[in-house]
GROMACS .gro file of C-alpha atoms in nm:
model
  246
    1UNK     CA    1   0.382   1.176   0.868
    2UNK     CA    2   0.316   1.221   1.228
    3UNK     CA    3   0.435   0.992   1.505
    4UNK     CA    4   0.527   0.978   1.868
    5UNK     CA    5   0.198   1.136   2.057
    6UNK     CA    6   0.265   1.275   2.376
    7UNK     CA    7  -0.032   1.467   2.591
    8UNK     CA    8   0.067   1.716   2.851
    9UNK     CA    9  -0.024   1.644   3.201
   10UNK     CA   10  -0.348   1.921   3.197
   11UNK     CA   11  -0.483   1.717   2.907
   12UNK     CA   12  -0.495   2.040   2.734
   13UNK     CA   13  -0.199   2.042   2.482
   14UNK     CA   14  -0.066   1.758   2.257
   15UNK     CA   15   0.256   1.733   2.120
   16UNK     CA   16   0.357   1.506   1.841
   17UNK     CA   17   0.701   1.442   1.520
   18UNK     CA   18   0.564   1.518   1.237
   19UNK     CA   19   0.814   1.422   0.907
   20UNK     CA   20   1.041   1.286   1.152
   21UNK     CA   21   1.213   1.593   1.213
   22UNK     CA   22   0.960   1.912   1.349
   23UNK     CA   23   0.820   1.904   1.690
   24UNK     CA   24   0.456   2.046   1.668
   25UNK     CA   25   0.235   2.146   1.945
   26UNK     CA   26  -0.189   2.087   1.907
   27UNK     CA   27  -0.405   2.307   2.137
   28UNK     CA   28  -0.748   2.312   2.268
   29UNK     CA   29  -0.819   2.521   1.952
   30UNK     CA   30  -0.707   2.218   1.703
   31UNK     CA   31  -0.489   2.478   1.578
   32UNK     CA   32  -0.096   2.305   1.543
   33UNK     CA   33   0.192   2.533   1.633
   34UNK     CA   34   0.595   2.457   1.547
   35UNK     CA   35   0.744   2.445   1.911
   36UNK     CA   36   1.095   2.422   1.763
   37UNK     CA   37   1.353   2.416   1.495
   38UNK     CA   38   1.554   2.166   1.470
   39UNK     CA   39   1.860   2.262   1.247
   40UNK     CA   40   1.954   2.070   0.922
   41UNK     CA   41   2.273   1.789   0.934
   42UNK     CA   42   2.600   1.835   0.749
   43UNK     CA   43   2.606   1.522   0.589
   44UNK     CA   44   2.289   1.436   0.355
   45UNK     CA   45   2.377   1.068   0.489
   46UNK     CA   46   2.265   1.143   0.827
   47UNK     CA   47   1.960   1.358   0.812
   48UNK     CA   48   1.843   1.553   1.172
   49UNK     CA   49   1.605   1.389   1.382
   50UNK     CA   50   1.364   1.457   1.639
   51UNK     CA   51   1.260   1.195   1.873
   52UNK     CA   52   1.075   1.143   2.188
   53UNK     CA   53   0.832   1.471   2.228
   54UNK     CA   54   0.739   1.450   2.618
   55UNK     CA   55   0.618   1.719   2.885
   56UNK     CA   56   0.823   1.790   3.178
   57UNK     CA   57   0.669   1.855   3.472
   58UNK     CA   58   0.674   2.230   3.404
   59UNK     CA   59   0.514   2.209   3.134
   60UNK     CA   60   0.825   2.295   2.916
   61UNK     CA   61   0.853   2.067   2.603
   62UNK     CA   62   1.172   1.852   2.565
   63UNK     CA   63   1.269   1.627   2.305
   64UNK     CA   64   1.574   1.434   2.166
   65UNK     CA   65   1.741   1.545   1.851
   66UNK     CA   66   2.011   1.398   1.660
   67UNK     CA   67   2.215   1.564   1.418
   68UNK     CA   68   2.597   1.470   1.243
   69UNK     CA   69   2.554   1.187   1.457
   70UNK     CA   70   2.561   1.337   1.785
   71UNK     CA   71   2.223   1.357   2.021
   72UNK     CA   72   2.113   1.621   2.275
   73UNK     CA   73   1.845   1.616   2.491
   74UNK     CA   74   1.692   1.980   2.503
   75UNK     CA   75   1.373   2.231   2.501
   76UNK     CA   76   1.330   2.473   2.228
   77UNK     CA   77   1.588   2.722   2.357
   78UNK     CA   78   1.852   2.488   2.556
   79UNK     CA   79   2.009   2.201   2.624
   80UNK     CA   80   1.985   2.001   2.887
   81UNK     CA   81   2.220   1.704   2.826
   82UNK     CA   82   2.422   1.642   2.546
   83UNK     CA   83   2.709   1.350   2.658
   84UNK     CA   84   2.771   1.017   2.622
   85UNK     CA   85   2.528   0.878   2.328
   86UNK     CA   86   2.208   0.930   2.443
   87UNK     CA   87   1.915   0.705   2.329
   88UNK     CA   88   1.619   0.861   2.109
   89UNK     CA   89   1.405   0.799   2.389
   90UNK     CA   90   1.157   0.970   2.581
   91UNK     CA   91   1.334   1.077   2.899
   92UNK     CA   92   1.136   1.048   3.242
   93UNK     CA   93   1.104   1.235   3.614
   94UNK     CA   94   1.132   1.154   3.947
   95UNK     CA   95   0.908   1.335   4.201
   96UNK     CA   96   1.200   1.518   4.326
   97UNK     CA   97   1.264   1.679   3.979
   98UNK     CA   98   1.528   1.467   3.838
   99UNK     CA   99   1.577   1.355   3.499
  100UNK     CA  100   1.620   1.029   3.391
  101UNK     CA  101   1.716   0.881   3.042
  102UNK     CA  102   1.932   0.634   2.833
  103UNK     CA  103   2.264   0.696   2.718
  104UNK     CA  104   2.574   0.490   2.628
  105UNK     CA  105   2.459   0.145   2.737
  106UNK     CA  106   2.306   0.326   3.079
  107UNK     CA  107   2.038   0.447   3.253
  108UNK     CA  108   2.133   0.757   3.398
  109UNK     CA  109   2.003   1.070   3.647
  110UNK     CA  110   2.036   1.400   3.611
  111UNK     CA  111   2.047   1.620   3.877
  112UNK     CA  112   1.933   2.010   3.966
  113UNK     CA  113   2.337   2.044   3.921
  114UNK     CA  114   2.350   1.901   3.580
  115UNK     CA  115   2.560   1.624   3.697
  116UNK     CA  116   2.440   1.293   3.572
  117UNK     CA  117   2.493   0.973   3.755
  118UNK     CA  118   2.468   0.630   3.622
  119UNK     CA  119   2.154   0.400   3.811
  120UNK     CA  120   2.320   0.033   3.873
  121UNK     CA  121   2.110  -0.223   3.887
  122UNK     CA  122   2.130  -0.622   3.823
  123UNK     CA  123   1.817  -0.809   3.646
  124UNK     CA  124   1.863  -1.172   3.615
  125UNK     CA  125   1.764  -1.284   3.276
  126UNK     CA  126   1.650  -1.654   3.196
  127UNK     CA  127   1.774  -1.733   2.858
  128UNK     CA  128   1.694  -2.104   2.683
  129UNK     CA  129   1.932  -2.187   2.414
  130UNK     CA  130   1.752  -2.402   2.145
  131UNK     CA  131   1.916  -2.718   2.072
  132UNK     CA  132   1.976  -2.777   1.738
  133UNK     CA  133   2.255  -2.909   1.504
  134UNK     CA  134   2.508  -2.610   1.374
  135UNK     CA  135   2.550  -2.550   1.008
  136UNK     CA  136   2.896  -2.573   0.899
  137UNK     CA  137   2.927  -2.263   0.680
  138UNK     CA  138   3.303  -2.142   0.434
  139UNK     CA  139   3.335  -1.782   0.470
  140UNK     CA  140   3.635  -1.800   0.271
  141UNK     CA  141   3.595  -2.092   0.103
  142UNK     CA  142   3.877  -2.163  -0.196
  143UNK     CA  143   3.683  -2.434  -0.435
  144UNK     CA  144   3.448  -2.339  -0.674
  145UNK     CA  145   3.089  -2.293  -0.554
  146UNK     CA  146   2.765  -2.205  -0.753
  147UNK     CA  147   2.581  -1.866  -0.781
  148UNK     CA  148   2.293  -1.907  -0.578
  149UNK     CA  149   2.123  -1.543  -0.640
  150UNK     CA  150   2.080  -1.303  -0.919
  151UNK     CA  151   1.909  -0.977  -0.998
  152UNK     CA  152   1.723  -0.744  -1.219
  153UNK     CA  153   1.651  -1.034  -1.513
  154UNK     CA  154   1.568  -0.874  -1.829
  155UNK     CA  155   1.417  -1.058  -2.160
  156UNK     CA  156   1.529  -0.941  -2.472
  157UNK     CA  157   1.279  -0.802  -2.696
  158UNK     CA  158   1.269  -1.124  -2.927
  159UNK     CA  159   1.211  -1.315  -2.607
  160UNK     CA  160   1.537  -1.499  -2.690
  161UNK     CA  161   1.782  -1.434  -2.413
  162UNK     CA  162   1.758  -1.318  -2.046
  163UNK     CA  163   2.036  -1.032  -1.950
  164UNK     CA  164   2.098  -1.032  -1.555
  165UNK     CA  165   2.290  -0.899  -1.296
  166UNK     CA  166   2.536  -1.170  -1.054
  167UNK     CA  167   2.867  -1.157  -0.926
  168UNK     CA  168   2.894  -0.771  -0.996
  169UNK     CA  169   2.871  -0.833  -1.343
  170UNK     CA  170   2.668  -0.868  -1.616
  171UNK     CA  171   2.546  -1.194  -1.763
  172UNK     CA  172   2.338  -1.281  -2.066
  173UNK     CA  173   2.153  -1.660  -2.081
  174UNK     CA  174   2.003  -1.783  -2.428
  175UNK     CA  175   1.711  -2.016  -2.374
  176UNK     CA  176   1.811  -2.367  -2.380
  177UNK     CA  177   2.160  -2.341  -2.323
  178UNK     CA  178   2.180  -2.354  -1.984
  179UNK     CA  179   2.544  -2.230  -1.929
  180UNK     CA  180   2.527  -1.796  -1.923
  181UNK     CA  181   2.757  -1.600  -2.115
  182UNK     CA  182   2.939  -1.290  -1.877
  183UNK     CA  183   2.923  -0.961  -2.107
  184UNK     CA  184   3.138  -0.728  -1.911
  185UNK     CA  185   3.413  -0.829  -1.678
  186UNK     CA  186   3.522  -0.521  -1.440
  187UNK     CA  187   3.542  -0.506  -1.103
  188UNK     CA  188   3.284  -0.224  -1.071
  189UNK     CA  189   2.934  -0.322  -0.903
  190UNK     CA  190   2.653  -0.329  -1.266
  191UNK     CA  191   2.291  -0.394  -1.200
  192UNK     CA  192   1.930  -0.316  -1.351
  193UNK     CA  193   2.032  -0.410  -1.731
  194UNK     CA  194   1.786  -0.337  -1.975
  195UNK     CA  195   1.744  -0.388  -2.377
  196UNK     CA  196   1.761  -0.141  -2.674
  197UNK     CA  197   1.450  -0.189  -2.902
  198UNK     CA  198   1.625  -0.391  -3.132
  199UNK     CA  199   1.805  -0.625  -2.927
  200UNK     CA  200   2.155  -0.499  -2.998
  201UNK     CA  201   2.288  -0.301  -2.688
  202UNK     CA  202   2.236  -0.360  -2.263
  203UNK     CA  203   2.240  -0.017  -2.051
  204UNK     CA  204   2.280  -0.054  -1.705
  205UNK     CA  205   2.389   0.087  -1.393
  206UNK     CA  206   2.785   0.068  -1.321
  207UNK     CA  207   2.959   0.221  -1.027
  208UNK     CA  208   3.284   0.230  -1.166
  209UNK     CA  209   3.287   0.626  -1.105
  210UNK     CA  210   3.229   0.639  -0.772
  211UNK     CA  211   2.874   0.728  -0.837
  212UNK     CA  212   2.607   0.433  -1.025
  213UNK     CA  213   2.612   0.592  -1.372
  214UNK     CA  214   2.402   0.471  -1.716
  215UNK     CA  215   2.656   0.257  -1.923
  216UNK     CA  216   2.593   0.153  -2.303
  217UNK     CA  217   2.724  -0.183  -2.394
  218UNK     CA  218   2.685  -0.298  -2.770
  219UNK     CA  219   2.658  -0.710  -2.757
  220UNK     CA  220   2.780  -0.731  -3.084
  221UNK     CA  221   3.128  -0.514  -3.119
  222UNK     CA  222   3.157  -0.498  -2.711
  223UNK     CA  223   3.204  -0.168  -2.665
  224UNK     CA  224   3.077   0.027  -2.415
  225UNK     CA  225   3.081   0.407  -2.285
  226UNK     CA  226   2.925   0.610  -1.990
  227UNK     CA  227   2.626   0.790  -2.061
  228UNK     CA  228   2.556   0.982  -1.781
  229UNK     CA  229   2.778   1.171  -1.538
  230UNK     CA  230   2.617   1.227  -1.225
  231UNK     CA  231   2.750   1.421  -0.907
  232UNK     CA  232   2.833   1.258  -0.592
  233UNK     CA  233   2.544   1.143  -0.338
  234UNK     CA  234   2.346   1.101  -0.679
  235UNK     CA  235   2.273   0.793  -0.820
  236UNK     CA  236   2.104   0.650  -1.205
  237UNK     CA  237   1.940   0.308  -1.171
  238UNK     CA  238   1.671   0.083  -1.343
  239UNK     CA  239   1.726   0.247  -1.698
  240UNK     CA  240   1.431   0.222  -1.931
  241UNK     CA  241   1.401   0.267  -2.308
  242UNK     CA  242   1.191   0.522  -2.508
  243UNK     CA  243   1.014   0.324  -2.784
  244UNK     CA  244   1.240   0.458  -3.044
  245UNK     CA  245   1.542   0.376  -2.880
  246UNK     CA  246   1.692   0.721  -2.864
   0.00000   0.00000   0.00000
């Protein structure tokens, strides 16, 4: 995937994200070049990213990169400014030579010094509010209220009963009674059930681990037991049966 086009100022190079992460460089030749690496983050939760490719008026290439949740602005071999939180956003020059860009609710300037300054400046803003009557809402309401959403329905293979996910649980609805039956009752989060061949067990995903794991539930006896034991930052969801069951 390539995003965020950027064309140096002799027209003669382009510069461009591609997978959201490598800043590449396209010359007259149509041949692409890496112009950076852009180290890998810590935490798989919050992958590195580059952002905002643009040409400075050098000619050097500088970009935004964000990794372990902290973002520097920089060229391929420094950086140029790495505090407060600075947006993902293309920075900008003034004819003098100094930088501008976003960062912790700001516009700022950098000078030839490396000191950055904050630019003040008041915008007036028209804002119409919409007139309308205000929903009274319970956000911690202590009467009974109904289930207004549930997920991952499964019919059973005789076409007899629908198995579905609400209210963390597990709940199993025959057709024409139109009060549903709860089939497991823990305070884990269980979604994505789904029917053995024969109609006698649910496997699903249940969190109770730590980590969504495959749980076997037989309808008739009750029981149930983990069938998978997957590491953390992994995850088993929307089961699905082999024709034999096995």
């Amino acid at each position: 995937q390539h995003s965020e086009p950027c064309l140096s100022h002799d027209g003669r190079r382009l510069a461009y994200v591609r997978d959201d992460r490598t800043p590449i460089l396209l010359g007259e030749d149509g041949k692409e070049a890496v112009a950076a690496s852009v180290p890998k983050s810590k935490g798989w939760m919050t992958p590195a990213e580059l952002r905002g490719p643009v040409f400075a008026p050098d000619g050097t290439l500088v970009f935004v990169t964000i990794s372990d949740g902290a973002s520097t602005i920089r060229t391929a071999d420094r950086i140029i400014a790495e505090k407060p939180d600075i947006y993902p956003f293309r920075p900008g020059w003034l004819p003098g030579g100094d930088m501008i860009f976003a960062a912790n609710g700001h516009i700022r300037r950098l000078g030839a010094n490396g000191e950055a300054s904050v630019l003040a400046f008041n915008a007036p803003v028209p804002v119409t509010r919409p007139s309308y009557r205000r929903r009274a809402r319970e956000f911690s309401p202590v009467r009974s209220r109904p289930v207004v959403g549930i997920s991952s329905p499964a019919l059973s293979p005789d076409g007899s009963q629908i198995a579905f996910g609400a209210l963390n649980d597990i709940y199993i609805l025959t057709l024409g009674d139109p009060k549903p039956r709860r089939l497991t009752s823990h305070w884990s989060s269980k979604s994505y059930p789904a029917w053995s061949p024969d109609g006698s067990a649910l496997v699903y995903s249940d969190d109770r681990s730590g980590t969504a794991n495959l749980w076997l539930h037989n309808i008739a006896t009750q029981e149930e037991h983990q069938l998978s034991n997957l590491p953390d930052g992994a995850a088993a969801t929307l089961p699905f049966w082999s024709s034999d069951g096995k």
